[in-house]
Tab-separated table of C-alpha atoms in Angstrom:
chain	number	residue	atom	x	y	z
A	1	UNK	CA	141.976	168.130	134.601
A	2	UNK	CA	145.406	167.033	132.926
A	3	UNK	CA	148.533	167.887	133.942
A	4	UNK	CA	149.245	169.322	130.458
A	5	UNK	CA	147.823	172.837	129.741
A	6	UNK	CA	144.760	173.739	129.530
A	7	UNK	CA	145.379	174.507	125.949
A	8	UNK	CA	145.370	170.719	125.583
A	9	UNK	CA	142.386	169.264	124.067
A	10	UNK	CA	140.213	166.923	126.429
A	11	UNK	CA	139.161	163.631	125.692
A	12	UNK	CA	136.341	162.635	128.192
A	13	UNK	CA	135.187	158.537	128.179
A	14	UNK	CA	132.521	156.554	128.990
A	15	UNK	CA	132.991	152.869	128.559
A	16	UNK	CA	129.921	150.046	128.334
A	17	UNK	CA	129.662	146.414	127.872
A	18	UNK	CA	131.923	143.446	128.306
A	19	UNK	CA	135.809	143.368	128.966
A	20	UNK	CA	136.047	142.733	125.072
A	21	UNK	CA	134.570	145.785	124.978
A	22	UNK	CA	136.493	147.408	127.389
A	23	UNK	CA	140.115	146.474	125.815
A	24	UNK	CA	138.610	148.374	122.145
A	25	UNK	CA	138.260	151.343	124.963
A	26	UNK	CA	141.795	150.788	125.979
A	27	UNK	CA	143.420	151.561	122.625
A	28	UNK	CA	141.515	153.941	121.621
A	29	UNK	CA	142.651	155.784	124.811
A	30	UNK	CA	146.546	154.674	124.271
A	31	UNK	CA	145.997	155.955	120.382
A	32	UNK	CA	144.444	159.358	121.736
A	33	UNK	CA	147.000	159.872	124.563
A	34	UNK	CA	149.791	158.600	122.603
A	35	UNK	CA	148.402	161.887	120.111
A	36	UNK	CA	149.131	164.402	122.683
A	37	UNK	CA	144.925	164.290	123.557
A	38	UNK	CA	144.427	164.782	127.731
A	39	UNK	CA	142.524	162.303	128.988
A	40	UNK	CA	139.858	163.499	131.829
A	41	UNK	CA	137.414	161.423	133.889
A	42	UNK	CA	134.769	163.869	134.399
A	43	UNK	CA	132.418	165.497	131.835
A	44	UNK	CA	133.056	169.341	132.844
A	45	UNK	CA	136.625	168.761	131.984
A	46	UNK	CA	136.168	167.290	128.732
A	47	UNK	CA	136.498	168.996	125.064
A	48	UNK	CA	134.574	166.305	123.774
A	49	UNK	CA	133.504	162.768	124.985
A	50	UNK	CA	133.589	159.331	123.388
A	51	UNK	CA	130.828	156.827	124.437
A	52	UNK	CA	131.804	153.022	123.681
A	53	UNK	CA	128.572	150.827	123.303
A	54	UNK	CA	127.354	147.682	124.114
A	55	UNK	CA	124.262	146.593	121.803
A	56	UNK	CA	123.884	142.574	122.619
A	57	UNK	CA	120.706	142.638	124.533
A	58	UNK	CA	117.559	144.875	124.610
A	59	UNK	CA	119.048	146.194	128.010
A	60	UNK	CA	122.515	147.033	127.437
A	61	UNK	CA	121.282	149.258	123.952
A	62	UNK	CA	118.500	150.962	126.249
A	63	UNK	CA	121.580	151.679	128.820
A	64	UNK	CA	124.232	152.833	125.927
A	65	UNK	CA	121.231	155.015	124.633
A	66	UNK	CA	120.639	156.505	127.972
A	67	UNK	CA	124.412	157.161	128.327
A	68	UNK	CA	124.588	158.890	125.258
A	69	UNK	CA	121.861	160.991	126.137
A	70	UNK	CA	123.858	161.674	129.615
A	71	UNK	CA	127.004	162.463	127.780
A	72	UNK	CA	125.218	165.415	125.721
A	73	UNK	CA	123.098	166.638	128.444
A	74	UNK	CA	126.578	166.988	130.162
A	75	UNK	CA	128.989	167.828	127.767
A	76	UNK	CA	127.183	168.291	124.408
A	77	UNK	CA	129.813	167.380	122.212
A	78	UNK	CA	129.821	162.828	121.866
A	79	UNK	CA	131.375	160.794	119.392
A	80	UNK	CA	129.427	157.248	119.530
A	81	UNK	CA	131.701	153.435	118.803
A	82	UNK	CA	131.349	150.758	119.614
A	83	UNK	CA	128.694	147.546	119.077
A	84	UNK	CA	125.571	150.023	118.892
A	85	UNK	CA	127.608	151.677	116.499
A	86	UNK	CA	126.314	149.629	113.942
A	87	UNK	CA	122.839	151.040	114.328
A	88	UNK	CA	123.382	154.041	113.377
A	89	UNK	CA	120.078	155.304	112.642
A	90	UNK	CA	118.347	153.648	116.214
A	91	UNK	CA	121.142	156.047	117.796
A	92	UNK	CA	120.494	159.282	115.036
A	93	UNK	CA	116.619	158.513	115.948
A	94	UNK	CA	117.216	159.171	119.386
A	95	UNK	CA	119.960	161.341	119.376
A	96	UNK	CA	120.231	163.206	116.713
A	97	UNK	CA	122.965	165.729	117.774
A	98	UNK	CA	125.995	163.592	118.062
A	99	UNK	CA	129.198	164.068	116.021
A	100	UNK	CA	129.644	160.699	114.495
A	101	UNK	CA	128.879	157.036	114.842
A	102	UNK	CA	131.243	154.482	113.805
A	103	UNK	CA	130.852	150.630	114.644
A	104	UNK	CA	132.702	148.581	116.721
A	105	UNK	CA	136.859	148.118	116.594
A	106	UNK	CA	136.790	150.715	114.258
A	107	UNK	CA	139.732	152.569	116.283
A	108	UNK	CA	141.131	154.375	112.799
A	109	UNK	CA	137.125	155.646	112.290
A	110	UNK	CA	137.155	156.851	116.199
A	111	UNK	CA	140.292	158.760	115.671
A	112	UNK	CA	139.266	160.047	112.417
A	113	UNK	CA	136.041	161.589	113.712
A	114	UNK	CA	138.052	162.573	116.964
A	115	UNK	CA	140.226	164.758	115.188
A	116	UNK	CA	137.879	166.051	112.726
A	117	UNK	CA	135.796	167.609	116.021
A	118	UNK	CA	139.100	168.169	117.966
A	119	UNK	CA	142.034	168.287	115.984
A	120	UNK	CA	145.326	166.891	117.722
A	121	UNK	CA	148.290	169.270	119.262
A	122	UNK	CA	151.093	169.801	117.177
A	123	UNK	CA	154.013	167.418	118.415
A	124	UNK	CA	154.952	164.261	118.855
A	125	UNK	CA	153.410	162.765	122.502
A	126	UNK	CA	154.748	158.695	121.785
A	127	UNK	CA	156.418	159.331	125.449
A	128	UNK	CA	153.142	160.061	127.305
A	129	UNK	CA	152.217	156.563	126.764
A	130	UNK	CA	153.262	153.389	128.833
A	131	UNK	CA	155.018	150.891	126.533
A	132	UNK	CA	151.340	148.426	128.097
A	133	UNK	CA	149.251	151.028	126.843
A	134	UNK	CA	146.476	153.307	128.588
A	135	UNK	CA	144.521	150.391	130.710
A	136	UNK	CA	140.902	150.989	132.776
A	137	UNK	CA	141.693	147.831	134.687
A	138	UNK	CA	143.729	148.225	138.136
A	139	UNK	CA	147.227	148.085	137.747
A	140	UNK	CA	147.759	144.406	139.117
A	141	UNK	CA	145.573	142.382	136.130
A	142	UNK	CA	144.905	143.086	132.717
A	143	UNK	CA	142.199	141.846	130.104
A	144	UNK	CA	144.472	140.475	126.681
A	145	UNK	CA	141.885	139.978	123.553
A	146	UNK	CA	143.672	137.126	121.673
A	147	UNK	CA	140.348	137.935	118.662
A	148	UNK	CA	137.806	139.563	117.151
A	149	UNK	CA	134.673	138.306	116.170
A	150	UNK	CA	132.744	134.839	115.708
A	151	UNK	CA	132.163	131.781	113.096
A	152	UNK	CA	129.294	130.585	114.713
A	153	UNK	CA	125.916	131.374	114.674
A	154	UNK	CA	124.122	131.093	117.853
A	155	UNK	CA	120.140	131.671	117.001
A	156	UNK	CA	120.153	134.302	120.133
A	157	UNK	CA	123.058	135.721	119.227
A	158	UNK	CA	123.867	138.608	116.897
A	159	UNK	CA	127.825	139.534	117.539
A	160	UNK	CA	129.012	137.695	114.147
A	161	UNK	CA	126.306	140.636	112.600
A	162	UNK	CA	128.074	143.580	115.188
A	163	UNK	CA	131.727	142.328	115.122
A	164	UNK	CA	132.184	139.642	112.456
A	165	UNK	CA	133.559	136.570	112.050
A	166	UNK	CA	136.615	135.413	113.868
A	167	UNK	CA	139.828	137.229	113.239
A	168	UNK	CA	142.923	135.800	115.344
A	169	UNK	CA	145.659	138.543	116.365
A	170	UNK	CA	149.339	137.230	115.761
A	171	UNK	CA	150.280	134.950	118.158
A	172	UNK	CA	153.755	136.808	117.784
A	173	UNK	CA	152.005	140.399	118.617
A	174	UNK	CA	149.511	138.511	121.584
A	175	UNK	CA	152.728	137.359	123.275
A	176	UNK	CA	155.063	140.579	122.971
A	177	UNK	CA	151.799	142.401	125.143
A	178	UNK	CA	151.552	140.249	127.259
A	179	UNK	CA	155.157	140.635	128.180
A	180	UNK	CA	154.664	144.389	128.172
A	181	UNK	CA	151.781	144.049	130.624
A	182	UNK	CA	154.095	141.740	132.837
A	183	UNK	CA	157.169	143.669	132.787
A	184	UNK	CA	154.738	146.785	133.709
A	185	UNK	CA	153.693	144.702	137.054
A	186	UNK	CA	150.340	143.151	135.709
A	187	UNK	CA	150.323	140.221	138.067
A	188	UNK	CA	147.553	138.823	136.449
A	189	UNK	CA	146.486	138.256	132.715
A	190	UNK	CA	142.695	137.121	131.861
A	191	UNK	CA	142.898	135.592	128.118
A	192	UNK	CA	139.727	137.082	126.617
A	193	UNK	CA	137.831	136.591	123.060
A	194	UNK	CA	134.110	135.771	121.744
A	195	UNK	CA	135.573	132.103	121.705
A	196	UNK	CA	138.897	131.643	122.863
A	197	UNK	CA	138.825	127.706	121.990
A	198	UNK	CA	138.612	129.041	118.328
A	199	UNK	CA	142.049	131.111	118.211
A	200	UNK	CA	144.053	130.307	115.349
A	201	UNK	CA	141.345	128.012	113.117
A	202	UNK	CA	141.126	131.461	110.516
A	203	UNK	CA	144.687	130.871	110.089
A	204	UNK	CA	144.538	127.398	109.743
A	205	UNK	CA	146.605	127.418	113.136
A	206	UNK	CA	150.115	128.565	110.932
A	207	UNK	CA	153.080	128.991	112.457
A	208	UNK	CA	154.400	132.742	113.951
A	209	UNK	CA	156.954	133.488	115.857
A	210	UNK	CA	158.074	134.978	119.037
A	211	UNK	CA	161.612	136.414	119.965
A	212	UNK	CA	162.655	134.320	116.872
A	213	UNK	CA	161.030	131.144	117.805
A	214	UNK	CA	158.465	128.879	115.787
A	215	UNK	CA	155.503	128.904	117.615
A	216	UNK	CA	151.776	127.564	116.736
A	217	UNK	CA	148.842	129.167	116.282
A	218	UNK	CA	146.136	127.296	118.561
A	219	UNK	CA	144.848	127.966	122.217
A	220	UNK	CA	147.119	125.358	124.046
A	221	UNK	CA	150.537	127.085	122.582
A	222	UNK	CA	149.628	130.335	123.480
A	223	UNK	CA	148.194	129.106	126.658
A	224	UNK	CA	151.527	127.828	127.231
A	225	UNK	CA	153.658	130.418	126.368
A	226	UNK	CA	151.495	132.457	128.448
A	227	UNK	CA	152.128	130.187	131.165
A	228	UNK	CA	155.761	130.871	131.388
A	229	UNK	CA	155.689	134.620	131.941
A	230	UNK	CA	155.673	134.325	135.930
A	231	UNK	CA	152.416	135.547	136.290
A	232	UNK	CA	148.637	134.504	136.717
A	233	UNK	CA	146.959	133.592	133.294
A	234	UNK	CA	143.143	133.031	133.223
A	235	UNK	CA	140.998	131.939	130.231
A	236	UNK	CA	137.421	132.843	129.551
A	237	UNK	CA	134.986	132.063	127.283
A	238	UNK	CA	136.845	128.613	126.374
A	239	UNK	CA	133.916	126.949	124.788
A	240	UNK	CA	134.466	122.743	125.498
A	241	UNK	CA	136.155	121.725	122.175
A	242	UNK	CA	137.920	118.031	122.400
A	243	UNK	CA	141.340	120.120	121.932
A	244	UNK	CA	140.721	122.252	125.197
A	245	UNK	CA	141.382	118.622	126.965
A	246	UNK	CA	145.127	119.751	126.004
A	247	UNK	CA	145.077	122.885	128.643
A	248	UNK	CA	144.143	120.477	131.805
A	249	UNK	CA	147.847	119.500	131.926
A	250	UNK	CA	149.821	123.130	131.299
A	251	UNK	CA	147.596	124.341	134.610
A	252	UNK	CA	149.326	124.750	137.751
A	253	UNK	CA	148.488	125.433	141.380
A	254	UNK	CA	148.609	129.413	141.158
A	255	UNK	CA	151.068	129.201	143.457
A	256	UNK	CA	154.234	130.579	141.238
A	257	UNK	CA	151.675	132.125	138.278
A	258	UNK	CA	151.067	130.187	135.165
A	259	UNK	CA	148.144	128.964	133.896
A	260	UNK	CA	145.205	128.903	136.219
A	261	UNK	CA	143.181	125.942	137.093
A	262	UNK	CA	140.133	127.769	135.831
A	263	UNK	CA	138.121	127.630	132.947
A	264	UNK	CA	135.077	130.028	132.037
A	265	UNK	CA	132.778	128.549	129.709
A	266	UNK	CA	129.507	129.498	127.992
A	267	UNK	CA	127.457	125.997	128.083
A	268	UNK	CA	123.745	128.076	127.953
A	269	UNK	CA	121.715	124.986	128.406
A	270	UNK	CA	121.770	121.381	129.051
A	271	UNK	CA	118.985	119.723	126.759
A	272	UNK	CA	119.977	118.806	123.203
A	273	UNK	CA	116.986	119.595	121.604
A	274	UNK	CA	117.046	123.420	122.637
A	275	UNK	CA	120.822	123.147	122.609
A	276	UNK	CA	120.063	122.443	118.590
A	277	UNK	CA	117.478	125.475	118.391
A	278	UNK	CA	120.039	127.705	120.581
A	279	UNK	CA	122.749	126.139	117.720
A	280	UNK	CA	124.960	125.223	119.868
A	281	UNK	CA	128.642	123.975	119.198
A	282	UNK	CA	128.567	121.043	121.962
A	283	UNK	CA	126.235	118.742	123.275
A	284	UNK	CA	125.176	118.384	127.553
A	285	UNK	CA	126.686	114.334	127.497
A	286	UNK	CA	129.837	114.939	125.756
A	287	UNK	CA	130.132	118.310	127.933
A	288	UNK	CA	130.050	116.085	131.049
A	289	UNK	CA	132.046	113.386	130.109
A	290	UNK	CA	134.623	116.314	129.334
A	291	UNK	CA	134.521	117.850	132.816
A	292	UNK	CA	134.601	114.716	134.287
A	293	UNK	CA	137.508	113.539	132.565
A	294	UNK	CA	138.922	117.606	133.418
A	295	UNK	CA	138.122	116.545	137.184
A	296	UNK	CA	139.737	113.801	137.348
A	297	UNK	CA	142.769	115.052	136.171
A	298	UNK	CA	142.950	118.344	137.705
A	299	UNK	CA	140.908	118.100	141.025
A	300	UNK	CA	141.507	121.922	142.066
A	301	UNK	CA	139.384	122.327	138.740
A	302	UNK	CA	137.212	125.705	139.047
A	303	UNK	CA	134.657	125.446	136.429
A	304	UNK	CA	132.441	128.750	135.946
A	305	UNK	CA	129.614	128.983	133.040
A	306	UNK	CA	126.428	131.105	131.820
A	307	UNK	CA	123.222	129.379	131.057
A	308	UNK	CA	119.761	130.884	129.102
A	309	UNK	CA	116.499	129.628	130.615
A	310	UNK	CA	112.969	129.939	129.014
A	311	UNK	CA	114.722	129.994	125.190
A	312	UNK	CA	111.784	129.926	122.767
A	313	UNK	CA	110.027	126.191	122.791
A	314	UNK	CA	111.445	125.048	126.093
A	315	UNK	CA	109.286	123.188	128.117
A	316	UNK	CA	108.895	122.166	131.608
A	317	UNK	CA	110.715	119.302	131.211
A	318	UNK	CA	113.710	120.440	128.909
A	319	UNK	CA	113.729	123.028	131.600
A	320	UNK	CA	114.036	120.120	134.636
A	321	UNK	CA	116.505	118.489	132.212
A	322	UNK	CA	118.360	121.596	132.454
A	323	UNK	CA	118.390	121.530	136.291
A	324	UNK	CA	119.653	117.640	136.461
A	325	UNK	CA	122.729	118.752	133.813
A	326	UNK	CA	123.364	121.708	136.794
A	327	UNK	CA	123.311	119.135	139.337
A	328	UNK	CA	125.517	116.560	137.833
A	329	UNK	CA	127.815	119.073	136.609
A	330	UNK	CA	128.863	121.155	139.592
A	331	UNK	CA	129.640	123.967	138.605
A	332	UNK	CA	131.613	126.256	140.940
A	333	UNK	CA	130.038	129.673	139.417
A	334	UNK	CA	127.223	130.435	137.170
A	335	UNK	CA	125.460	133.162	135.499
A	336	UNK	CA	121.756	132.747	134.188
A	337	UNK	CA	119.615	134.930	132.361
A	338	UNK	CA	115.944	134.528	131.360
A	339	UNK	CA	115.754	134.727	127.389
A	340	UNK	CA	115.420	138.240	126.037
A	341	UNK	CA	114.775	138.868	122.277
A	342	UNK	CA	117.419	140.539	120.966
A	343	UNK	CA	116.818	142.624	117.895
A	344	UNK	CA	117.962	140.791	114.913
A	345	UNK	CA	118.644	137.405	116.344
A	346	UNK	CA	117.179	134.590	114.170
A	347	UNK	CA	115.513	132.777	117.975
A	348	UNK	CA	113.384	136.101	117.895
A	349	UNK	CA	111.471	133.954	114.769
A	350	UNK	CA	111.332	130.584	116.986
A	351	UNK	CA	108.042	129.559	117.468
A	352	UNK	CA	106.212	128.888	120.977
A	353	UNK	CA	108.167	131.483	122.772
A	354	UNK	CA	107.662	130.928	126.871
A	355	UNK	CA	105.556	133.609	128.680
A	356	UNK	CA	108.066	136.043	130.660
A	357	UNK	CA	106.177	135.119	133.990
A	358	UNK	CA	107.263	131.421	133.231
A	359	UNK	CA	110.888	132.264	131.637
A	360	UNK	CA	111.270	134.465	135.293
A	361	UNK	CA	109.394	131.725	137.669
A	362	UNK	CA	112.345	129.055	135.784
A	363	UNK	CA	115.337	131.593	136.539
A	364	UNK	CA	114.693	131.949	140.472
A	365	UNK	CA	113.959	127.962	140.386
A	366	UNK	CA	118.119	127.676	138.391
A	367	UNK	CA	119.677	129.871	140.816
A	368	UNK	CA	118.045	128.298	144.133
A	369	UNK	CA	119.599	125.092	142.629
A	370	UNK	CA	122.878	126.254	141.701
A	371	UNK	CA	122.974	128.569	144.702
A	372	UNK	CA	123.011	125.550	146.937
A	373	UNK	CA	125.649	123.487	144.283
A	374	UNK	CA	127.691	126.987	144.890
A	375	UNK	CA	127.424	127.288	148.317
A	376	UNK	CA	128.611	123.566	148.635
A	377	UNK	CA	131.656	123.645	146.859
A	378	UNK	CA	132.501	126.481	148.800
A	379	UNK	CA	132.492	125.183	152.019
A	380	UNK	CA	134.578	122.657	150.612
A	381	UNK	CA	137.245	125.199	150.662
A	382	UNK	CA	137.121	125.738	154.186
A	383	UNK	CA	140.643	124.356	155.911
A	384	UNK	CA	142.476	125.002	152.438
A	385	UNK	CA	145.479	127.218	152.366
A	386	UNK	CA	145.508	129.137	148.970
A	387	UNK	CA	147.921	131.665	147.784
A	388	UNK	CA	146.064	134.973	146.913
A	389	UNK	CA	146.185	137.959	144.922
A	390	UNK	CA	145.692	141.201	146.742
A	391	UNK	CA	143.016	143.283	144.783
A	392	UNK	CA	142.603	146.257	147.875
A	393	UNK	CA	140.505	146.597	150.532
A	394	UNK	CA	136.859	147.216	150.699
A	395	UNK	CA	134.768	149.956	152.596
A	396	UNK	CA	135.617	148.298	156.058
A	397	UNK	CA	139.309	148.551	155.661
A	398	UNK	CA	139.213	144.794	155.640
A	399	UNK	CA	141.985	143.272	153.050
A	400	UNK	CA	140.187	141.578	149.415
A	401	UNK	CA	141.814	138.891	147.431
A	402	UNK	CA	141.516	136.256	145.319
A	403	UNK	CA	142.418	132.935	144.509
A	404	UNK	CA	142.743	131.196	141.275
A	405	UNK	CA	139.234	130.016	142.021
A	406	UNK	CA	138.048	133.884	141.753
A	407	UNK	CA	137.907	135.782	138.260
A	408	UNK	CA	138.275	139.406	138.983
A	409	UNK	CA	134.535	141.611	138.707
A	410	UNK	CA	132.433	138.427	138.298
A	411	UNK	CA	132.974	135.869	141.428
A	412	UNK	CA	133.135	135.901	145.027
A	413	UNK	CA	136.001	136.991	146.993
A	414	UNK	CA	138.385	136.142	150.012
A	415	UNK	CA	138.192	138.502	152.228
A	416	UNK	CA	141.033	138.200	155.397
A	417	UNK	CA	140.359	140.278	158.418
A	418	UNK	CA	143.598	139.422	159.936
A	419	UNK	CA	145.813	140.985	157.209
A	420	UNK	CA	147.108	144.390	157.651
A	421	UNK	CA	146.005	146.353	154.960
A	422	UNK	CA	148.940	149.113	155.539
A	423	UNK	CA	151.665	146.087	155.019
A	424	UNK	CA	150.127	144.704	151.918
A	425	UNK	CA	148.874	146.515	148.509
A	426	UNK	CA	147.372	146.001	145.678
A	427	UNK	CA	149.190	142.919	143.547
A	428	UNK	CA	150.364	141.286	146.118
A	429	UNK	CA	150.599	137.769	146.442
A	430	UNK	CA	150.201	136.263	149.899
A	431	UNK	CA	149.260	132.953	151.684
A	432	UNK	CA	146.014	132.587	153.859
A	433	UNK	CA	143.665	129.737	155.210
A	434	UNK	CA	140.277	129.661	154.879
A	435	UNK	CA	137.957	129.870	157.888
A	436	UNK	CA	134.761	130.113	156.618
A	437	UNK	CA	132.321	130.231	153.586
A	438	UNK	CA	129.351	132.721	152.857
A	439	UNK	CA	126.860	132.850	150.223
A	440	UNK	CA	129.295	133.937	147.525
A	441	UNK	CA	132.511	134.825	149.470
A	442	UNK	CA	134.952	133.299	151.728
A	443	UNK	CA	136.496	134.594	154.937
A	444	UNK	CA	140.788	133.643	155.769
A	445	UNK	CA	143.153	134.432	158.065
A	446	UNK	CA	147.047	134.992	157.207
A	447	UNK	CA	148.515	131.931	157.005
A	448	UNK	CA	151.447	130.945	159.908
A	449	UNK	CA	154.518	130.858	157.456
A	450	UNK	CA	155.932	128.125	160.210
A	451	UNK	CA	153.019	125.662	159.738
């Protein structure tokens, strides 16, 4: 329960989907809180609970429907936002009893049907809230959505429909939370969007300003400015425009924050012909040219991409095509899924769609090869002496951390027997040395300050 009253009205939460996803959860929460609403983390102790949806893939709406369903089996009383949200009548079919349904960033619509269920304390509550915010994340990083939405118009792909097209924040009102976050001890900031590349190219990349300065509205000055804040600054989905060659110079070691040598980019296939079905913004030979050139330039380079195998109409050999890009592009981490028809995406129409037993035999044949790219460039890393952040420990007592090769909740880790875990928390930036590799992991030892 909250530390207010119990007279307090409860807000209970349940958040699904991707870290896009989870920021729209995030100020809803600081909105809520900042209303004098407790905030509880159980379903007992809630007045009424808010479910936040993910509706992208078959899966993640069968999983938001079943945690509806959870949330009034529990509790009774659920509010529904969030990308499902914009099927309203899929979630009324299968649930009719819940409050309201709005769709997705639709914070004011949240609130709205939040207070007409459970109206808001009297007072004013603006000191209950951090000056960052309520966050879900640990204290030490935070996810910072630079925009909403999409222009293009992936065949397999139905966000522009659930989210719209792209909307850039102010590059003024990106930069004066990311200083909150830093001044609040977020040690590390992951740069977030549904193409990051894209920021600013709604606005025509205008001029804002920050702390009185003229400052421009693309990816590489806000990757910049982000750079100088002291702190660890990752980018994700940073889809390979020409004008992300700009960012390989503003990244740094890690060592003393800044930008990260790291780049996380959705590539989803390697053949041009299904890259044109999938419709793709880049094609596979430019793509490597591009990391090449990155390479050469920035050697520490961790490169980390998703990939769709068995899209409808690939054959065997687009598919082995596929497997030669993998092996010529090295990739340091990479997700894969086997094509799914999403509801409402125009590849459902495609014709010559590839049997499931095929589309799954092709995804364990892509992972065996990038498994052994992966475990390679790994052991690569054995003998190197990173800096690390300290994320915890794990169930072992044994000290977890990462390097700027390591996004938080989707690579490997380091973990470092050696360290003692009641001399070092949380946020923590420390040296090691790297002693071994595993399959996804690495294993380091505290590294001798003298040497």
């Amino acid at each position: 329960m909250s530390a207010l009253s119990s007279a307090v009205p409860q807000v209970g939460f349940v958040s699904l989907g991707c870290p896009k996803a989870l920021v729209d959860s995030e100020r809803i929460l600081t909105r809520l809180r900042a209303e004098g609403y407790g905030i509880v983390g159980d379903y007992t102790g809630a007045d009424l609970v808010v479910v936040n949806t993910c509706g992208f893939i078959d899966e993640a709406v069968e999983e938001s429907l079943g945690a509806i369903g959870e949330a009034l089996a529990e509790n009774g009383q659920v509010i529904v936002t969030g990308c499902l949200g914009k099927d309203a009548e899929t979630i009324h079919e299968r649930h009719p009893d819940v409050l309201a349904v709005t769709g997705p960033h639709a914070y004011e619509d949240v609130v709205t049907a939040v207070h007409e269920h459970l109206p808001p304390p009297a007072g004013t509550f603006e000191t209950l809230v951090p000056p960052e915010g309520i966050r879900l994340t640990p204290r030490h990083y935070a996810y910072l959505k630079i925009s909403e939405g999409c222009n293009h118009r992936c065949s397999f792909c139905i966000i522009p429909g659930l989210r719209g097209d792209l909307v850039s924040r102010s590059i003024g009102e990106v930069l004066a939370e990311a200083e909150r976050l830093a001044e609040a001890g977020v040690r590390e900031i992951l740069v977030i969007s549904q193409d990051t590349s894209a920021y600013g190219v709604d606005v025509k990349y205008r001029t804002g300003f920050h702390g009185g300065r003229p400052i421009r509205s693309d990816i590489a000055h806000l990757a910049e400015a982000l750079g100088q804040l002291g702190i660890w600054v990752r980018l994700h989905y940073v889809y390979p425009y020409p004008h992300v060659d700009r960012l390989i110079p503003l990244m740094g070691s890690g060592e003393e924050g800044g930008l990260l040598p790291y780049l996380d980019m959705p590539l989803q296939h390697g053949h041009p012909r299904v890259l044109k079905a999938m419709r793709r913004p880049a094609a596979a030979e430019k793509v490597l040219e591009r990391i090449a050139d990155w390479r050469a330039r920035r050697p520490d380079l961790t490169l980390r991409s998703t990939f769709i195998v068995g899209f409808p109409g690939e054959t065997e050999a687009e598919f082995e095509t596929l497997l030669d890009f993998l092996r010529e592009a090295q990739l340091d981490r990479v997700g894969a899924f086997a094509y799914s028809p999403v509801d409402g995406a125009e590849a459902n129409a495609l014709p010559d769609p590839v049997p499931e037993a095929v589309r799954q035999e092709r995804l364990a044949r892509f992972m065996e090869v990038q498994a052994e790219i992966s475990a390679e460039r790994l052991r690569r890393r054995v003998g190197t002496q990173p800096v690390v952040l300290v994320d915890g420990t794990d169930e072992h007592g044994i000290v977890v951390a990462r390097s700027a090769a390591e996004a938080p909740e989707i690579d490997g880790v380091i973990r470092v027997p050696d360290a003692d875990p009641d001399s070092v928390e949380a946020g923590d930036f420390i040296e090691v040395r790297v002693t071994a590799a595993r399959e996804h992991d690495l294993i380091a030892e505290v590294a001798d300050p003298d040497e």
